[in-house]
Short mmCIF file of C-alpha atoms and ligand atoms in Angstrom, two decimals:
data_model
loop_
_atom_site.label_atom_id
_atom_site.label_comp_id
_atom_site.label_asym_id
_atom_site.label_seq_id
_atom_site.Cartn_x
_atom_site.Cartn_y
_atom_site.Cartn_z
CA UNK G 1 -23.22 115.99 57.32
CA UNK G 2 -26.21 114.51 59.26
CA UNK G 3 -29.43 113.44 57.37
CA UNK G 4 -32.33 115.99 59.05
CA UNK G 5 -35.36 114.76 60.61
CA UNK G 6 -38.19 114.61 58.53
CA UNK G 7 -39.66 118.73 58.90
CA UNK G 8 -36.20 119.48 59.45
CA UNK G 9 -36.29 119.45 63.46
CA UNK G 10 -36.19 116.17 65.37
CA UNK G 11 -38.94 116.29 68.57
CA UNK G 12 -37.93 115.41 72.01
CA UNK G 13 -41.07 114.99 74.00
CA UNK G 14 -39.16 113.53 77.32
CA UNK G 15 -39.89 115.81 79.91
CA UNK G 16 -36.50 115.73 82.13
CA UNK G 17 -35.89 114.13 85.76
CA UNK G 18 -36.30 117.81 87.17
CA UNK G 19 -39.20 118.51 85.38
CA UNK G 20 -40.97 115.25 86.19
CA UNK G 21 -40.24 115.51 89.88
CA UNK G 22 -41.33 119.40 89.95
CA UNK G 23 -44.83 118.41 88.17
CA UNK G 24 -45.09 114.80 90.24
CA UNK G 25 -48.33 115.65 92.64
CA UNK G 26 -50.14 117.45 90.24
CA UNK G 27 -49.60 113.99 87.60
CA UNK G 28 -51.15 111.82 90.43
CA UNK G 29 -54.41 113.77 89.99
CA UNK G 30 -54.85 113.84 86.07
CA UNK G 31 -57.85 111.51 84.73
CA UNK G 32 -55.99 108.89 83.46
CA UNK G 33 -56.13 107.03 80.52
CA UNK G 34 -55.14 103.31 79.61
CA UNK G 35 -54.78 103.15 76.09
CA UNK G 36 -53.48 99.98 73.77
CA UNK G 37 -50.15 98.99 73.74
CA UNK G 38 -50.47 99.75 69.94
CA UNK G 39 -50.80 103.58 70.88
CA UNK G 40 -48.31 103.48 74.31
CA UNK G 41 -45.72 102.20 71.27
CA UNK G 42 -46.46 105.75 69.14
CA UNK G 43 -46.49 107.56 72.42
CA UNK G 44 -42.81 106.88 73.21
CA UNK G 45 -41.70 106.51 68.92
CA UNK G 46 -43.59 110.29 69.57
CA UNK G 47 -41.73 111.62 72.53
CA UNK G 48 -38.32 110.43 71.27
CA UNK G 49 -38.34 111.91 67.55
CA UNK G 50 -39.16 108.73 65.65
CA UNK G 51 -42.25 110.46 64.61
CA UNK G 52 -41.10 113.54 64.04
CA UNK G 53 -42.53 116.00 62.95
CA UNK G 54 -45.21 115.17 65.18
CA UNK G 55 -45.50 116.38 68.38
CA UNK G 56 -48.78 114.53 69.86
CA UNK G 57 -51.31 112.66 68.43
CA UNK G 58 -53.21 113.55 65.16
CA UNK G 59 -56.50 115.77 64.90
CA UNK G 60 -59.26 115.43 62.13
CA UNK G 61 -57.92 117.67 59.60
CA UNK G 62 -54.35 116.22 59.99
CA UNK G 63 -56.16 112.90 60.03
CA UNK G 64 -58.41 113.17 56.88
CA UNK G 65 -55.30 115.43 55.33
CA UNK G 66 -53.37 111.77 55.80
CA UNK G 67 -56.02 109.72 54.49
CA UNK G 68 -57.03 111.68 51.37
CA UNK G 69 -53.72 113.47 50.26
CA UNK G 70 -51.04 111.33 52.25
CA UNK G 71 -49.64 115.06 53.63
CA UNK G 72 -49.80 116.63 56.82
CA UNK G 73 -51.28 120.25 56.86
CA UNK G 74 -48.03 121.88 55.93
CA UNK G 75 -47.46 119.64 52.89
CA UNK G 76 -44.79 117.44 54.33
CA UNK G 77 -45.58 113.97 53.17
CA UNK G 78 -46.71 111.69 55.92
CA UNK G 79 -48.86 108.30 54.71
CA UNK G 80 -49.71 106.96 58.10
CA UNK G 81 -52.61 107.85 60.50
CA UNK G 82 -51.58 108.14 64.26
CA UNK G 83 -54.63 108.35 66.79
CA UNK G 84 -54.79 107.86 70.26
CA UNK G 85 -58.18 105.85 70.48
CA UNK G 86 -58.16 103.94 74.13
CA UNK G 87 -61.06 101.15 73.47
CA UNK G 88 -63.50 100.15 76.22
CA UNK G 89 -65.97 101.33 78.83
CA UNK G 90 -63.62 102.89 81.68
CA UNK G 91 -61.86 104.98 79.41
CA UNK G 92 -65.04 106.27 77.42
CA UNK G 93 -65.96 107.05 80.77
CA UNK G 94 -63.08 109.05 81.52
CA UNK G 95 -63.12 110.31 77.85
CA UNK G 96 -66.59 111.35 78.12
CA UNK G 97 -65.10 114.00 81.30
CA UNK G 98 -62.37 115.49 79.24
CA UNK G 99 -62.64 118.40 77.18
CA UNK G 100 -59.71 120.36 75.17
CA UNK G 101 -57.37 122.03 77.08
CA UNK G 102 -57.48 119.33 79.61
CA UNK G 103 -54.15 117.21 80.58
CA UNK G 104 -54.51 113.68 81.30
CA UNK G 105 -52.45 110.58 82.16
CA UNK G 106 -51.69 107.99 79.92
CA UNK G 107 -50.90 104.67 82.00
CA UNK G 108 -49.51 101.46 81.04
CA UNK G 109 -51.04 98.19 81.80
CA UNK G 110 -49.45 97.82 85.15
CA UNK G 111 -50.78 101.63 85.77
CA UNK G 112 -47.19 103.19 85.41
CA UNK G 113 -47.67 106.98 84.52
CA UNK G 114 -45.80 107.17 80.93
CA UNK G 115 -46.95 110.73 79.79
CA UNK G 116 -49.01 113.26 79.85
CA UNK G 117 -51.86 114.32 77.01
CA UNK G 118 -52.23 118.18 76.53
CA UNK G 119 -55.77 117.57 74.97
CA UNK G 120 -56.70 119.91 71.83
CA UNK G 121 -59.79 117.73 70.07
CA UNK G 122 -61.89 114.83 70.34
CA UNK G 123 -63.43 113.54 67.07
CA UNK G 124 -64.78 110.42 66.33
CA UNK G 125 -62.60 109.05 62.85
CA UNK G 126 -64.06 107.47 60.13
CA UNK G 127 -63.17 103.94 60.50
CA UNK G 128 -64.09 102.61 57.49
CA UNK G 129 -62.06 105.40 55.21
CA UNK G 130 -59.35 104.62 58.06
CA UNK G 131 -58.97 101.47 57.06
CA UNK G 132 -59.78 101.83 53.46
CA UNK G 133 -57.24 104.99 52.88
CA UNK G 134 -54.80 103.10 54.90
CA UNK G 135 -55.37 99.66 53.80
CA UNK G 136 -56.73 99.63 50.50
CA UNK G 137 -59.73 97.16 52.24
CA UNK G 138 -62.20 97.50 54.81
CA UNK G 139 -62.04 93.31 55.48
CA UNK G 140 -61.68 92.11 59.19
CA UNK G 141 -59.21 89.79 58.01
CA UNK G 142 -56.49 92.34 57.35
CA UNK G 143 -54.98 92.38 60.89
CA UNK G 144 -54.61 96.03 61.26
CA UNK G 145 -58.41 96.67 60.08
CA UNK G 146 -59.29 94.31 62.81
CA UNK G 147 -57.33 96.73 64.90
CA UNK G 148 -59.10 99.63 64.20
CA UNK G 149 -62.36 98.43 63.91
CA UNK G 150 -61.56 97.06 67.66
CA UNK G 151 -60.33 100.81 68.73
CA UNK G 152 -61.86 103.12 70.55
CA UNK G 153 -64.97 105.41 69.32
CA UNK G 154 -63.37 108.49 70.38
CA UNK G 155 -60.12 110.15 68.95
CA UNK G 156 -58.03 111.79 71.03
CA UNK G 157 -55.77 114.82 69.63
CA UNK G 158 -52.90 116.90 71.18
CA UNK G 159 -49.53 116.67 72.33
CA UNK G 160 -48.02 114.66 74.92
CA UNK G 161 -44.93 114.76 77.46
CA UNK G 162 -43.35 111.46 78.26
CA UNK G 163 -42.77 110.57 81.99
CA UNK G 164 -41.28 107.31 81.68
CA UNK G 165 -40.04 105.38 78.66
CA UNK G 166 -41.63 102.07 78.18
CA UNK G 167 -40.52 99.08 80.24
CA UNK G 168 -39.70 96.87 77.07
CA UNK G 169 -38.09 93.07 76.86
CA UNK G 170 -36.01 94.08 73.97
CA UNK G 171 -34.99 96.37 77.01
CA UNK G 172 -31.03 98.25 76.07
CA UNK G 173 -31.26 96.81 72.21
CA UNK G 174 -33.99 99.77 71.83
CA UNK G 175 -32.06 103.07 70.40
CA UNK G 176 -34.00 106.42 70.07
CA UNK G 177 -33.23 108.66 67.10
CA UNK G 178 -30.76 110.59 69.07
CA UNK G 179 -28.86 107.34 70.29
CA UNK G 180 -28.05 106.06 66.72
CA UNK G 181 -27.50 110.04 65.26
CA UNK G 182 -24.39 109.76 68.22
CA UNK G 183 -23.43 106.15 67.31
CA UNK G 184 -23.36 107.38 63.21
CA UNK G 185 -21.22 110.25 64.61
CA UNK G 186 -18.79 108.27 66.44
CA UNK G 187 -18.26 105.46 63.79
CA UNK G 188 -18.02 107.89 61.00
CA UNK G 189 -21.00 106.33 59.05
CA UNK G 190 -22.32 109.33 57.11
CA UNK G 191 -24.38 107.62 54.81
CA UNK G 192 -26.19 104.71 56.65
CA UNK G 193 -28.60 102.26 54.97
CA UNK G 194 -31.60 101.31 56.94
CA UNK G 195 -32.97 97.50 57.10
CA UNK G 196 -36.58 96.86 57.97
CA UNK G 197 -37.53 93.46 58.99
CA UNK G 198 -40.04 91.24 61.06
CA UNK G 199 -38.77 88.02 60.39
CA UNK G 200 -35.03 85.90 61.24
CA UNK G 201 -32.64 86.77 58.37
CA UNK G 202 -32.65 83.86 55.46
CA UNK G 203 -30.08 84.19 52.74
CA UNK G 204 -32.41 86.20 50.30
CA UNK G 205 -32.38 88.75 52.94
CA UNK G 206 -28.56 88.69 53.51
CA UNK G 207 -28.79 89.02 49.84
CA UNK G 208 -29.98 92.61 49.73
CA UNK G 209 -28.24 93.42 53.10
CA UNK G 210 -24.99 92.57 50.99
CA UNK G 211 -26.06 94.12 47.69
CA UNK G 212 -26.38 97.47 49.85
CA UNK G 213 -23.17 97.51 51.29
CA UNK G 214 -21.43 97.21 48.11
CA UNK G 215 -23.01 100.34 47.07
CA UNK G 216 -20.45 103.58 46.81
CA UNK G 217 -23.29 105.84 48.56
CA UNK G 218 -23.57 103.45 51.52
CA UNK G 219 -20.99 103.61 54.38
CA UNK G 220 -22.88 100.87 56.66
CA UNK G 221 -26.33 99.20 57.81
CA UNK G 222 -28.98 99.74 60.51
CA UNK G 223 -30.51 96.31 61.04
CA UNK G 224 -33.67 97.70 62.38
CA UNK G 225 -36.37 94.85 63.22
CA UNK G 226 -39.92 95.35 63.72
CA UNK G 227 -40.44 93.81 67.34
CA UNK G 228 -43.73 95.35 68.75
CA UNK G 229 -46.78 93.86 69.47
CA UNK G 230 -47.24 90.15 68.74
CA UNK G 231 -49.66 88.11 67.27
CA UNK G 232 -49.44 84.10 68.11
CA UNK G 233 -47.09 82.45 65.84
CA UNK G 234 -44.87 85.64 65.09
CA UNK G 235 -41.48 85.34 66.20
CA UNK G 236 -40.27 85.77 69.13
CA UNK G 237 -38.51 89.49 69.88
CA UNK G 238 -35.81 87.60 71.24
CA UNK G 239 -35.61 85.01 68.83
CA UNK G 240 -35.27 87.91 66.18
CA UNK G 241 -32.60 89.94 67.81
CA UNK G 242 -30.58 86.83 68.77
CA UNK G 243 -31.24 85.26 64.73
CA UNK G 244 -30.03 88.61 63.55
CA UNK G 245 -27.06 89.39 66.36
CA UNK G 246 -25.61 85.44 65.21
CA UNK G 247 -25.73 86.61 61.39
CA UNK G 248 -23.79 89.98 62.31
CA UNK G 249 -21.46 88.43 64.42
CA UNK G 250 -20.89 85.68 61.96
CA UNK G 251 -21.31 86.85 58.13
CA UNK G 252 -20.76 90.69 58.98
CA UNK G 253 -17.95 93.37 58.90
CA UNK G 254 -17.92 94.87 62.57
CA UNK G 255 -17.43 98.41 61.44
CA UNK G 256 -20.42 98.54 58.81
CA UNK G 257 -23.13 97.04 60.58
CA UNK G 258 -25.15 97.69 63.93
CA UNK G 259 -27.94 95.85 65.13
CA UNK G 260 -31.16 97.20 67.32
CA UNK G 261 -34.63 96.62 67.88
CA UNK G 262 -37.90 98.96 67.18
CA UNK G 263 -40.95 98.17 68.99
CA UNK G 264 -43.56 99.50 67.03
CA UNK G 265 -47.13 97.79 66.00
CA UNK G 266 -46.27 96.10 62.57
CA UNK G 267 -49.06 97.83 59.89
CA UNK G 268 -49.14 96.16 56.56
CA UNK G 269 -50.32 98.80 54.58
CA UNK G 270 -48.11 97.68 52.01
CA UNK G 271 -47.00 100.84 49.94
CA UNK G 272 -48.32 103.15 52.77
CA UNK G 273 -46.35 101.55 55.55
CA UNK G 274 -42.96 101.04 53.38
CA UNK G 275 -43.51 105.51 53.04
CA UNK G 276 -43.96 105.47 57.06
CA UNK G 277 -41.21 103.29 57.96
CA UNK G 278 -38.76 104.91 55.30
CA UNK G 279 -39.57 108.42 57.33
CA UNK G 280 -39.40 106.79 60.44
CA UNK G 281 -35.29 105.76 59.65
CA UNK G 282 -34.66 109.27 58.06
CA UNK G 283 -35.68 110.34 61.70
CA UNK G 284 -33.24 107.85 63.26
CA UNK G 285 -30.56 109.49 60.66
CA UNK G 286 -30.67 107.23 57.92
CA UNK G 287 -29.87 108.12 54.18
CA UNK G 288 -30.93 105.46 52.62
CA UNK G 289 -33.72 102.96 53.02
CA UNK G 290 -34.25 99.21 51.79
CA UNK G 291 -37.20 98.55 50.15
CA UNK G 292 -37.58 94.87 49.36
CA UNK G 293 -40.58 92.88 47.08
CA UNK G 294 -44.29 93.59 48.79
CA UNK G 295 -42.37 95.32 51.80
CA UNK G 296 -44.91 95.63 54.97
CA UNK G 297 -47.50 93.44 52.87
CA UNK G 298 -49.77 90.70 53.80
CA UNK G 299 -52.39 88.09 51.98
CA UNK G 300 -52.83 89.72 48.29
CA UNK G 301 -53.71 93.42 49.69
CA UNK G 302 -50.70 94.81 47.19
CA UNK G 303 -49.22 95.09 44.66
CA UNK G 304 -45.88 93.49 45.29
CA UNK G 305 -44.06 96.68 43.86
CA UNK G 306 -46.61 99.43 44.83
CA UNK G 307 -44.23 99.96 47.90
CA UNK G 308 -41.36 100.93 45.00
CA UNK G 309 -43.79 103.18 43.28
CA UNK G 310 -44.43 105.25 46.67
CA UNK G 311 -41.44 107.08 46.57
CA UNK G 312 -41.66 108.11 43.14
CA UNK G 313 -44.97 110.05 44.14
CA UNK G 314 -43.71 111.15 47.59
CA UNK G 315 -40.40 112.31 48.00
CA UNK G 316 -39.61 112.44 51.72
CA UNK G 317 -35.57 113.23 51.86
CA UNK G 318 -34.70 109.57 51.92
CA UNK G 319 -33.20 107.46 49.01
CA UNK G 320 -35.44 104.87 48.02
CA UNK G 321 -33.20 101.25 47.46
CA UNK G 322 -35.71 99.33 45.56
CA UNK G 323 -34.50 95.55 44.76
CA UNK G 324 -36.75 92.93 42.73
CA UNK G 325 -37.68 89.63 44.29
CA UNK G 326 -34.30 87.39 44.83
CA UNK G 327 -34.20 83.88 45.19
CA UNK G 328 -31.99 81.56 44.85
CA UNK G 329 -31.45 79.71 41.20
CA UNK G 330 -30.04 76.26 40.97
CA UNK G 331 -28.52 76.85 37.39
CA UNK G 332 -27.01 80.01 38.54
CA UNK G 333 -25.57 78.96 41.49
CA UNK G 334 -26.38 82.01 42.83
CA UNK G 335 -28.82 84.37 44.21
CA UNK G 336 -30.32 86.19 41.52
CA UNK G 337 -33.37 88.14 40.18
CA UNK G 338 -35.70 88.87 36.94
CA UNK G 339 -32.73 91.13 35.82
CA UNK G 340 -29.70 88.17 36.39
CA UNK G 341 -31.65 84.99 35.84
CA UNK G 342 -33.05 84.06 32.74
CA UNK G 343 -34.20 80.55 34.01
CA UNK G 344 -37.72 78.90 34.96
CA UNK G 345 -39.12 79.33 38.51
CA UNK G 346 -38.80 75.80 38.58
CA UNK G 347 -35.32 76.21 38.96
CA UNK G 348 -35.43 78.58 42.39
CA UNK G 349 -34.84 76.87 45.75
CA UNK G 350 -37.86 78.04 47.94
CA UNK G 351 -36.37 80.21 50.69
CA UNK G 352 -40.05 81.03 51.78
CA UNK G 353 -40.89 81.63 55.58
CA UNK G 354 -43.55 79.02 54.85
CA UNK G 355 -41.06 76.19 54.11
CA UNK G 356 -38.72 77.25 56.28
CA UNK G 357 -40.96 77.64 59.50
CA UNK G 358 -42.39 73.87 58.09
CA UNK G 359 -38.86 72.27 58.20
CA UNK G 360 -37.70 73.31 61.51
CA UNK G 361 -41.37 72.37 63.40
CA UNK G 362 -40.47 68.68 61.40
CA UNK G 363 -37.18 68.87 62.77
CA UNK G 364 -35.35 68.65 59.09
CA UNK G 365 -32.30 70.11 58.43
CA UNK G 366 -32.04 73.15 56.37
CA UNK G 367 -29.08 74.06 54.20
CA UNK G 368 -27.23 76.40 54.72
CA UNK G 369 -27.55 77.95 50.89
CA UNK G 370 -31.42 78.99 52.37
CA UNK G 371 -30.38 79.96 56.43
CA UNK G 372 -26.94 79.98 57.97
CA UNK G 373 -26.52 77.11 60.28
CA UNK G 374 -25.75 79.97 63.33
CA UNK G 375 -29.44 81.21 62.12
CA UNK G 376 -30.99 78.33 62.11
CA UNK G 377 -29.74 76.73 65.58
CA UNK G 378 -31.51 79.65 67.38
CA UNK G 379 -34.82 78.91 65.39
CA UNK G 380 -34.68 75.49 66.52
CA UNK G 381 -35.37 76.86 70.04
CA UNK G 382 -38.81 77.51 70.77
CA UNK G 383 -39.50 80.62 68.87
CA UNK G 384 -42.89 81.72 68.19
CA UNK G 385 -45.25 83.42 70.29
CA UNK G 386 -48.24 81.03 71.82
CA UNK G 387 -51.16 82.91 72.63
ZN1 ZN V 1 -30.79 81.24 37.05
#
């Protein structure tokens, strides 16, 4: 038994080698379009089924639909708006030439041909409900409101053929949806627990990688970092994938876990992104979906357990695994939570990024009850991102 894709029908947007070569001349001649890297990302996640059911970019009434009810026009639930908005004066020039039923080219930033856009609207969105709906604030602080008050004026709807997959540096760690549907198949994994992450694994996240795997209902895990766009002073993608890869290859059972990387812009919408992402792995064919403390949150935006809550309001055909804060508790000896521990805070060994990003930049050892030694000799390379 597979898990469907979310609608029931899993896209595939990739036009084939024939078809590409057939179409080539006419593709040289399209206006062309050089959007954010942001958007290129939910081009291919588009073409490849990670967004499925969606087929192209979103229109105003599947936009506002999104904003105000958190459904797509047929009902399905869907919490995340996904525009194709490219910012700046050549492409509002090339915008301001297009009209629906139009094709154009969408480029990447070395002016590679990725896909094609079959326009059907152009509206310009609300940007403050955008980032209010999506955000719960309108502040220029919150990285992804700085985002789209930075996009483009113009929204451009419709659906789009890929030409080329992304040149990425995560490179043949990337899986599409159909990739890891096979790789389920051939391992025998029918029910398979999906792990979101953005930052190297520390032993509170082991924790609920473990707790998972005990579970009856779970047959293995998808260790699925976040590795898109980066902001200086985020991780490395490489330092991510290798942190993660030495934990697997260390701590792991072979047979029950596989690693890979999803470049994708991070949005911490809080509850709103922990619904997207959830969908996003029942596309990839995952059952089941990890769903930590404040998932996808940043400053105080959320409510740490809003992102729980979401999937009581909006069942989208994945199971919800919704653990408490763990840390771990010097009386216990163990990791433990509100439900296991009955002792003080003052008794919980900080496992924070904070004090662990502060120890290795001092060059102080770390023990191994907060990060695994094979963990925490990658992060002693250089690992963060500098402009
Ligand atoms: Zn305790």
């Amino acid at each position: 038994m597979t898990v469907p894709a979310h609608g029931g029908h899993l896209v595939n947007r990739e036009l084939s080698e024939a078809d590409r070569k057939r179409r080539e001349a006419e593709l040289a001649h399209l206006p062309k379009l050089r959007p954010s890297i942001d958007d290129l990302y939910d081009v291919q996640q588009i073409a490849i089924g990670g967004y499925s059911p969606l087929e192209g970019f979103m229109d105003r009434a599947t936009f506002e639909g999104v904003l105000t009810k958190t459904r797509l026009p047929n009902g399905l639930p869907w919490s995340m708006p996904i525009l194709l908005t490219p910012p700046g004066e050549e492409n509002a020039k090339v915008i301001a030439g297009l009209q629906p039923g139009d094709d154009a080219a969408i480029l990447d930033d070395q002016d590679r041909l990725i896909a094609v856009l079959h326009l059907s609207e152009k509206f310009a969105p609300d940007r403050t409900a955008w980032a209010q709906s999506t955000y719960a604030t309108t502040e220029p602080a919150h990285p992804n409101v700085a985002d789209v008050l930075a996009s483009g004026d113009v929204a451009l709807a419709g659906s789009i053929d890929l030409v080329r997959r992304l040149e990425l540096p995560t490179g043949s760690d990337e899986m599409t949806p159909t990739e890891t549907r096979a790789l389920f198949v051939e391992k025998g994994w029918r029910r398979v627990a999906a792990y979101q992450c953005r930052n190297p694994p520390h032993t509170a996240h082991e924790y609920l990688q473990r707790l998972t795997l005990e579970r009856q209902d779970v047959d293995a895990l998808l260790i699925h970092p976040v590795v898109g766009r980066l902001k200086k002073g985020d991780y490395r993608p490489d330092i991510i994938l290798a942190a993660y890869r030495a934990l697997v290859q260390n701590y792991n059972v072979p047979s029950r876990v596989h690693l890979a990387a999803f470049s994708i812009t991070m949005r911490y919408a809080g509850p709103r992104a922990a619904l997207f992402l959830a969908i996003v792995r029942k596309n990839y064919g995952c059952s089941s979906y990890i769903v930590g403390r404040d998932q996808a949150g940043v400053g105080k935006y959320y409510d740490p357990y809003a992102c729980h809550r979401i999937f009581e309001e909006f069942p989208v055909g994945i199971d919800a695994l919704c653990y408490d804060e763990a840390w771990l508790c010097r009386k216990c000896g163990v990791m433990a939570t509100m439900k296991t521990c009955p002792h003080p805070a003052s008794d919980r060994v900080d496992t924070s990024q904070t004090r662990i990003r502060k120890a290795l930049s001092d060059g102080q050892p770390l023990p191994a009850e907060i990060l695994r030694p094979e963990v925490a000799e990658i992060l002693r390379r250089p690992n963060v991102v500098q402009n």
